[in-house]
Amino acid sequence: MIKDLLRGQRIETPSWAYGNSGTRFKVFAQQGVPRDPYEKLADAAQVHAFTGIAPTVALHIPWDRVDDYAALARHARDLGVAVGAINSNVFQDDDYKLGSVTHPDPVVRRKALGHLLECVDIMDATGSDTLKLWFSDGTNYPGQDDIRARQDRLAEALAAVYERLGDDQRFLLEYKLFEPAFYVTDVPDWGTAYAHCLKLGDKAQVVVDTGHHAPGTNIEFIVAFLLRERKLGGFDFNSRFYADDDLMVGAADPFQLFRIMFEVIGGGGYGPHVAFMLDQCHNIEPKIPGQIRSVMNVQEATAKALLVDREALAAAQRAGDVLGANAVLMDAYNTDVRPLLGELREEMGLDPDPMAAYARSGYFEKIAAERVGGAQAGWGA
Ligand code: LRH
Ligand code: MN
C-alpha cells in the first residue's frame, strides 16, 4: 500500500538548478554545466533515471528560450521526461525597475503582460498545463507608489492572463515576503495570493515556496488552509536557515518538510493536482547529485508522513491526549525509511542507492569532457 503511493510520487525539477547560480557576491561556475535547454533536459533526465520519480522539468523564460518549443518538448520525451510548469520572468528587464504588471506606466505594464501571454503560448507549444507567476514587483521606500493602485494593476493583469488560459490550463501565483523589494512586495504572503486567485476562479491557485516566509511562519498551517479551500496548486520546495536561501529541500529543516507532507497527505493534496516542484540553486555543490539528493529528501519525508498511524492519532486527539498524539507523529518521523525506499527502488528496477549509482555512471565525467566552450547557462542576472 505505502509502496504504491510512493511509486506514484511525482517531483518536478527546475531547469535553472542545472545552470550556474549564486548570490550577488559571486556565481561559481562548475565543470560540465549545460549551455542550453536541451542539455539542461538531459541532466534532468538523469535525476529521473536514478530516482524514478522526477519525470517533469520546469522551464523558465527567457532562460530556456528556444526557436522551436515543440522540438524541445519532443527532445524531453525522447529523454524520458516531459516539460512541466512554464515560469515567467518579469524581474530581469531594465524596464521593470519600478515594477512589471504593477508599474505606474501602462506601456511597461503592457510589455509585462505581453511576456506572460507569450508564456501561455509556450505552454500550448510544449503541452504544459501550468504557468507559474512570480512577481518581484514592490517598492523600497514609503510613498514610492500607491499600495492599493498597484493591487488594482496586478488584478487587471492576472485577469487578462486568466482569460487567455485554455480549459485544461491553470496558473499558480507565487508569493514572497521580500527581495528584491525591501518595503512593499505586491504579492508578499499567501493571503494576498489567495485573495487574487479566489476572485478569478478555479484555474488560479497558489504556489507555496518554502523559502518565502517570515522566520517562524507555520507553513504547514498555510498548506492545510489552502488545501481546505482547494487553492493549493503546488510547491516550490527548497530550504533555508535565514531568508530565500534556496538550499536543498529538507536540508535545513527535515522535520518541517515532514510536517508539510503530513498536512498534504491528510488534506487530500498527495496527487496530480498539486505540483511538487523544486526551486533551488546549487551554488557550491554539484548540481545533478544535488537534485538527486533533494528528490530523495522529499521522498523520505513523504514515506515518513505516509507511515503516520492516523487512526491512533485521531483517537489521541479526540481523547485530548496531547503527548500521545504528538508521540504518534514523532514515531513516524523517527522511523528510518531508507531500507523501505531501497527496496522500493529495486522493485522499480533501480539501484537502491541513487547517489552512488549516479557517481558510478560516469555521466559527470562525460559531460565535463563534452561541454567545453560555449556559454554556460545561468540566471544572466
Ligand atoms: C523567486 C523564485 C521564483 C522563481 C525564481 C527562480 O525567488 O522563487 O519561483 O522564478 O525563484
Ligand atoms: Mn520559487
Coordinates of C-alpha atoms and ligand atoms in Angstrom, one line a residue:
M1 CA 0.0 0.0 0.0
I2 CA 2.6 2.6 1.1
K3 CA 4.9 1.5 -1.6
D4 CA 2.2 2.0 -4.3
L5 CA 1.7 5.5 -3.0
L6 CA 5.4 6.2 -3.1
R7 CA 5.8 4.6 -6.5
G8 CA 3.3 7.2 -7.9
Q9 CA 5.2 10.2 -6.4
R10 CA 6.0 12.9 -9.0
I11 CA 8.6 15.6 -8.3
E12 CA 9.4 18.3 -10.8
T13 CA 13.0 19.5 -11.1
P14 CA 13.8 23.1 -12.2
S15 CA 15.9 23.7 -15.4
W16 CA 17.7 26.5 -13.7
A17 CA 19.1 24.3 -10.9
Y18 CA 21.4 22.7 -13.6
G19 CA 22.8 26.0 -14.6
N20 CA 25.3 28.2 -12.7
S21 CA 23.8 30.2 -9.8
G22 CA 25.0 32.1 -6.8
T23 CA 24.5 35.3 -4.9
R24 CA 25.2 38.9 -5.5
F25 CA 28.6 38.3 -4.2
K26 CA 29.6 35.5 -6.6
V27 CA 28.3 33.0 -9.1
F28 CA 30.7 30.0 -9.1
A29 CA 31.0 28.2 -12.4
Q30 CA 31.2 24.5 -12.4
Q31 CA 32.5 21.9 -14.9
G32 CA 30.0 20.3 -17.2
V33 CA 27.3 22.8 -16.7
P34 CA 24.7 22.9 -19.6
R35 CA 24.9 25.5 -22.3
D36 CA 21.3 25.3 -23.5
P37 CA 17.8 24.0 -22.5
Y38 CA 18.5 20.7 -24.4
E39 CA 21.5 19.9 -22.2
K40 CA 19.5 21.0 -19.1
L41 CA 16.8 18.5 -20.0
A42 CA 19.5 15.8 -20.5
D43 CA 20.7 16.4 -16.9
A44 CA 17.2 16.4 -15.5
A45 CA 16.6 13.1 -17.2
Q46 CA 19.5 11.7 -15.2
V47 CA 17.7 12.7 -12.0
H48 CA 14.6 10.8 -13.2
A49 CA 16.7 7.8 -14.4
F50 CA 18.2 7.3 -10.9
T51 CA 15.2 8.2 -8.7
G52 CA 12.3 7.1 -10.9
I53 CA 10.1 9.9 -9.5
A54 CA 11.2 13.1 -11.3
P55 CA 9.6 12.8 -14.7
T56 CA 9.0 16.5 -15.4
V57 CA 11.1 19.6 -15.7
A58 CA 10.0 23.2 -15.1
L59 CA 11.2 25.8 -17.7
H60 CA 12.0 29.5 -17.1
I61 CA 11.5 32.0 -19.9
P62 CA 13.7 33.6 -21.3
W63 CA 16.4 31.5 -19.6
D64 CA 15.1 28.4 -21.6
R65 CA 14.1 30.4 -24.8
V66 CA 14.4 28.3 -28.0
D67 CA 13.3 28.7 -31.6
D68 CA 11.1 25.6 -31.6
Y69 CA 9.4 24.7 -28.3
A70 CA 7.6 21.7 -29.8
A71 CA 11.0 20.3 -30.7
L72 CA 12.2 20.9 -27.2
A73 CA 9.2 19.1 -25.8
R74 CA 9.9 16.2 -28.2
H75 CA 13.6 16.1 -27.0
A76 CA 12.3 15.9 -23.5
R77 CA 10.1 12.9 -24.4
D78 CA 13.0 11.2 -26.1
L79 CA 14.9 11.5 -22.8
G80 CA 12.0 10.0 -20.9
V81 CA 10.9 13.2 -19.2
A82 CA 8.3 16.0 -20.1
V83 CA 8.1 19.8 -19.9
G84 CA 6.4 20.8 -16.7
A85 CA 5.5 24.3 -15.5
I86 CA 6.4 27.3 -17.5
N87 CA 7.9 30.1 -15.3
S88 CA 7.5 33.7 -16.4
N89 CA 10.3 36.2 -15.8
V90 CA 9.3 39.9 -15.4
F91 CA 12.1 40.6 -13.0
Q92 CA 15.3 41.0 -15.1
D93 CA 14.5 43.7 -17.6
D94 CA 15.6 47.3 -17.0
D95 CA 12.0 48.4 -17.7
Y96 CA 10.8 46.6 -14.6
K97 CA 12.8 48.7 -12.1
L98 CA 9.6 50.1 -10.6
G99 CA 7.5 47.1 -11.3
S100 CA 6.2 45.0 -14.1
V101 CA 2.4 44.4 -14.2
T102 CA 2.1 46.9 -11.3
H103 CA 4.4 49.6 -12.9
P104 CA 2.9 53.1 -12.9
D105 CA 3.5 53.3 -16.7
P106 CA 0.9 51.5 -18.7
V107 CA 3.4 50.9 -21.5
V108 CA 5.6 48.9 -19.2
R109 CA 2.5 47.0 -17.8
R110 CA 1.5 46.1 -21.4
K111 CA 5.1 44.8 -22.1
A112 CA 5.0 42.7 -18.9
L113 CA 1.5 41.3 -19.8
G114 CA 2.8 40.5 -23.3
H115 CA 5.5 38.3 -21.7
L116 CA 3.0 36.5 -19.5
L117 CA 0.8 35.8 -22.6
E118 CA 3.8 34.6 -24.5
C119 CA 4.4 32.1 -21.7
V120 CA 0.9 30.7 -22.3
D121 CA 1.8 30.3 -26.0
I122 CA 4.8 28.3 -24.9
M123 CA 2.5 26.1 -22.7
D124 CA 0.5 25.4 -25.8
A125 CA 3.6 24.5 -27.8
T126 CA 5.1 22.3 -25.1
G127 CA 1.9 20.7 -23.8
S128 CA 2.5 22.2 -20.4
D129 CA -0.7 22.8 -18.3
T130 CA 0.8 25.1 -15.7
L131 CA 2.0 28.7 -15.7
K132 CA 3.9 29.8 -12.6
L133 CA 3.8 33.5 -11.9
W134 CA 6.2 35.2 -9.5
F135 CA 6.4 38.9 -9.4
S136 CA 9.4 40.7 -7.9
D137 CA 7.2 43.8 -8.0
G138 CA 7.3 46.1 -5.0
T139 CA 8.7 49.3 -3.6
N140 CA 11.7 50.2 -1.4
Y141 CA 10.5 53.4 0.3
P142 CA 7.2 54.5 1.9
G143 CA 5.4 56.8 -0.5
Q144 CA 7.3 55.5 -3.5
D145 CA 4.0 54.3 -5.0
D146 CA 0.3 53.7 -4.1
I147 CA -0.1 50.3 -2.5
R148 CA -3.8 50.0 -3.5
A149 CA -3.3 51.2 -7.0
R150 CA -0.6 48.6 -7.5
Q151 CA -3.0 45.9 -6.4
D152 CA -5.6 47.2 -9.0
R153 CA -2.9 46.9 -11.7
L154 CA -1.9 43.4 -10.6
A155 CA -5.5 42.3 -10.6
E156 CA -6.0 43.6 -14.1
A157 CA -3.0 41.7 -15.4
L158 CA -4.0 38.5 -13.6
A159 CA -7.5 38.7 -15.1
A160 CA -6.1 39.1 -18.6
V161 CA -3.8 36.0 -18.2
Y162 CA -6.7 34.0 -16.6
E163 CA -8.8 34.9 -19.7
R164 CA -6.1 33.6 -22.0
L165 CA -5.7 30.2 -20.3
G166 CA -7.1 27.1 -22.0
D167 CA -9.7 24.9 -20.3
D168 CA -7.0 22.4 -19.1
Q169 CA -4.5 25.1 -18.1
R170 CA -4.0 26.9 -14.8
F171 CA -1.7 29.4 -13.3
L172 CA 0.0 29.3 -9.9
L173 CA 0.6 32.6 -8.2
E174 CA 3.7 32.7 -6.1
Y175 CA 4.1 35.0 -3.1
K176 CA 7.3 36.1 -1.4
L177 CA 7.8 38.2 1.8
F178 CA 10.5 40.4 0.4
E179 CA 13.6 40.7 -2.0
P180 CA 14.3 42.2 -4.3
A181 CA 11.8 44.8 -2.9
F182 CA 12.5 45.8 0.7
Y183 CA 9.5 47.9 1.7
V184 CA 6.3 46.6 0.0
T185 CA 6.2 43.4 -2.1
D186 CA 3.0 43.4 -4.1
V187 CA 2.4 39.6 -3.5
P188 CA 4.0 39.2 -0.1
D189 CA 2.1 36.4 1.5
W190 CA -0.3 33.6 1.0
G191 CA -3.4 35.7 1.9
T192 CA -2.7 38.2 -0.9
A193 CA -2.1 35.4 -3.4
Y194 CA -5.2 33.5 -2.2
A195 CA -7.4 36.6 -2.4
H196 CA -6.4 37.3 -6.0
C197 CA -6.9 33.7 -7.0
L198 CA -10.3 33.4 -5.3
K199 CA -11.6 36.3 -7.3
L200 CA -10.5 34.8 -10.6
G201 CA -11.7 31.1 -10.4
D202 CA -10.6 27.5 -10.3
K203 CA -7.8 27.9 -12.9
A204 CA -5.9 30.2 -10.5
Q205 CA -4.2 28.6 -7.5
V206 CA -1.4 29.5 -5.0
V207 CA 2.1 28.0 -5.0
V208 CA 3.9 27.8 -1.7
D209 CA 7.7 28.4 -2.0
T210 CA 9.1 27.2 1.3
G211 CA 11.7 29.9 1.3
H212 CA 9.4 32.8 1.0
H213 CA 8.0 33.3 4.5
A214 CA 8.9 35.3 7.6
P215 CA 11.1 33.4 10.1
G216 CA 8.8 31.4 12.4
T217 CA 5.9 31.1 9.9
N218 CA 4.0 27.8 10.3
I219 CA 4.0 26.8 6.7
E220 CA 2.0 23.6 7.2
F221 CA -0.9 25.7 8.5
I222 CA -0.9 27.6 5.2
V223 CA -0.8 24.3 3.4
A224 CA -3.7 22.8 5.4
F225 CA -5.7 26.0 4.9
L226 CA -5.1 26.3 1.1
L227 CA -6.0 22.6 0.6
R228 CA -9.2 23.1 2.5
E229 CA -10.0 25.9 0.1
R230 CA -8.9 23.8 -2.9
K231 CA -6.4 26.6 -3.7
L232 CA -3.1 24.8 -3.2
G233 CA -1.7 24.5 -6.7
G234 CA 1.8 23.4 -5.8
F235 CA 5.1 23.9 -4.0
D236 CA 8.5 25.4 -4.8
F237 CA 10.5 23.2 -2.5
N238 CA 13.8 24.3 -1.0
S239 CA 15.1 25.0 2.5
R240 CA 16.7 27.9 4.3
F241 CA 18.3 28.9 7.6
Y242 CA 17.7 32.6 7.1
A243 CA 15.9 34.1 4.1
D244 CA 15.3 32.9 0.5
D245 CA 18.5 30.7 0.7
D246 CA 17.2 28.2 -2.0
L247 CA 19.1 25.4 -0.3
M248 CA 18.2 21.7 -0.9
V249 CA 14.8 20.9 0.4
G250 CA 14.9 19.1 3.7
A251 CA 18.5 20.1 4.3
A252 CA 17.9 22.9 6.8
D253 CA 14.7 21.6 8.4
P254 CA 13.7 17.9 7.5
F255 CA 11.1 18.0 10.3
Q256 CA 9.3 20.9 8.7
L257 CA 9.3 19.1 5.4
F258 CA 7.8 16.1 7.1
R259 CA 5.1 18.2 8.8
I260 CA 4.2 19.8 5.4
M261 CA 3.9 16.4 3.7
F262 CA 1.8 15.2 6.7
E263 CA -0.7 18.0 6.0
V264 CA -0.5 17.4 2.2
I265 CA -1.5 13.8 2.7
G266 CA -4.1 14.5 5.3
G267 CA -5.6 17.3 3.2
G268 CA -6.0 15.3 0.1
G269 CA -3.1 17.0 -1.7
Y270 CA -1.0 14.0 -2.5
G271 CA -2.0 13.7 -6.1
P272 CA -1.5 15.1 -9.6
H273 CA -3.5 18.3 -8.9
V274 CA -0.7 19.6 -6.6
A275 CA 2.7 20.2 -8.3
F276 CA 5.6 19.2 -6.2
M277 CA 8.3 21.3 -7.8
L278 CA 11.9 22.0 -6.6
D279 CA 13.1 25.6 -6.8
Q280 CA 16.7 25.5 -5.7
C281 CA 20.2 26.8 -6.5
H282 CA 23.3 24.6 -6.1
N283 CA 25.7 27.4 -5.7
I284 CA 28.7 25.3 -4.4
E285 CA 27.6 21.7 -4.6
P286 CA 27.4 19.6 -7.8
K287 CA 24.1 20.1 -9.4
I288 CA 22.8 16.8 -10.6
P289 CA 23.7 15.0 -7.3
G290 CA 22.2 18.0 -5.5
Q291 CA 18.9 17.4 -7.4
I292 CA 19.0 13.6 -6.7
R293 CA 19.6 14.2 -3.0
S294 CA 16.7 16.8 -3.0
V295 CA 14.3 14.4 -4.6
M296 CA 15.3 11.7 -2.1
N297 CA 14.7 14.2 0.8
V298 CA 11.1 14.8 -0.4
Q299 CA 10.6 11.0 -0.9
E300 CA 11.9 10.3 2.7
A301 CA 9.7 12.9 4.2
T302 CA 6.7 11.6 2.2
A303 CA 7.4 8.0 3.3
K304 CA 7.5 9.1 7.0
A305 CA 4.3 11.1 6.6
L306 CA 2.6 8.1 5.0
L307 CA 3.6 6.0 8.0
V308 CA 1.7 8.1 10.5
D309 CA -0.9 5.9 12.2
R310 CA -3.8 8.2 11.6
E311 CA -6.4 6.2 13.5
A312 CA -4.2 6.2 16.6
L313 CA -3.6 9.9 16.1
A314 CA -7.3 10.7 15.7
A315 CA -8.1 8.7 18.9
A316 CA -5.5 10.5 20.9
Q317 CA -6.7 13.9 19.6
R318 CA -10.3 13.0 20.4
A319 CA -9.2 12.0 23.9
G320 CA -7.2 15.2 24.4
D321 CA -4.1 13.1 24.9
V322 CA -1.6 15.8 23.9
L323 CA 1.6 13.8 24.5
G324 CA 0.0 10.6 23.0
A325 CA -1.0 12.5 19.8
N326 CA 2.5 14.1 19.5
A327 CA 4.1 10.7 20.0
V328 CA 2.2 9.1 17.2
L329 CA 3.6 11.7 14.8
M330 CA 7.1 11.5 16.2
D331 CA 7.1 7.7 15.9
A332 CA 6.6 8.1 12.2
Y333 CA 9.1 10.9 11.9
N334 CA 11.7 8.9 13.8
T335 CA 11.3 5.9 11.6
D336 CA 14.2 5.1 9.3
V337 CA 12.5 4.7 5.9
R338 CA 15.8 4.3 3.9
P339 CA 15.6 0.4 3.9
L340 CA 11.9 0.7 2.6
L341 CA 12.9 3.1 -0.1
G342 CA 15.9 1.0 -1.1
E343 CA 13.5 -2.0 -1.5
L344 CA 11.1 0.2 -3.5
R345 CA 13.8 1.3 -5.9
E346 CA 14.8 -2.3 -6.5
E347 CA 11.2 -3.2 -7.2
M348 CA 11.2 -0.3 -9.7
G349 CA 14.3 -1.7 -11.4
L350 CA 16.5 1.0 -9.9
D351 CA 19.7 0.9 -7.9
P352 CA 18.7 1.2 -4.1
D353 CA 21.3 4.0 -3.7
P354 CA 20.8 6.6 -6.4
M355 CA 23.6 8.9 -5.3
A356 CA 26.2 6.1 -5.5
A357 CA 24.7 4.8 -8.8
Y358 CA 24.9 8.2 -10.4
A359 CA 28.5 8.6 -9.3
R360 CA 29.4 5.2 -10.8
S361 CA 27.6 6.0 -14.1
G362 CA 30.4 8.3 -15.4
Y363 CA 27.8 10.8 -16.6
F364 CA 29.6 13.7 -14.9
E365 CA 32.9 12.8 -16.5
K366 CA 31.2 12.5 -19.9
I367 CA 29.5 16.0 -19.7
A368 CA 32.7 17.6 -18.2
A369 CA 34.6 16.3 -21.2
E370 CA 31.9 17.1 -23.8
R371 CA 30.7 20.5 -22.6
V372 CA 33.8 22.6 -23.4
G373 CA 33.3 26.0 -24.9
G374 CA 30.1 27.9 -25.4
A375 CA 28.5 29.9 -22.7
Q376 CA 27.4 28.0 -19.6
A377 CA 23.8 28.5 -18.6
G378 CA 22.9 30.7 -15.7
W379 CA 20.5 33.3 -14.4
G380 CA 22.1 36.0 -16.5
A381 CA 21.4 38.5 -13.7
Ligands
LRH1 C1 11.7 33.8 -6.7 C2 11.6 32.4 -7.1 C3 10.6 32.2 -8.3 C4 11.5 31.9 -9.5 C5 12.8 32.2 -9.1 C6 13.8 31.3 -9.8 O1 12.5 33.9 -5.5 O2 11.4 31.6 -6.0 O3 9.9 31.0 -8.1 O4 11.0 32.4 -10.6 O5 12.9 32.0 -7.7
MN2 MN 10.1 29.9 -6.2

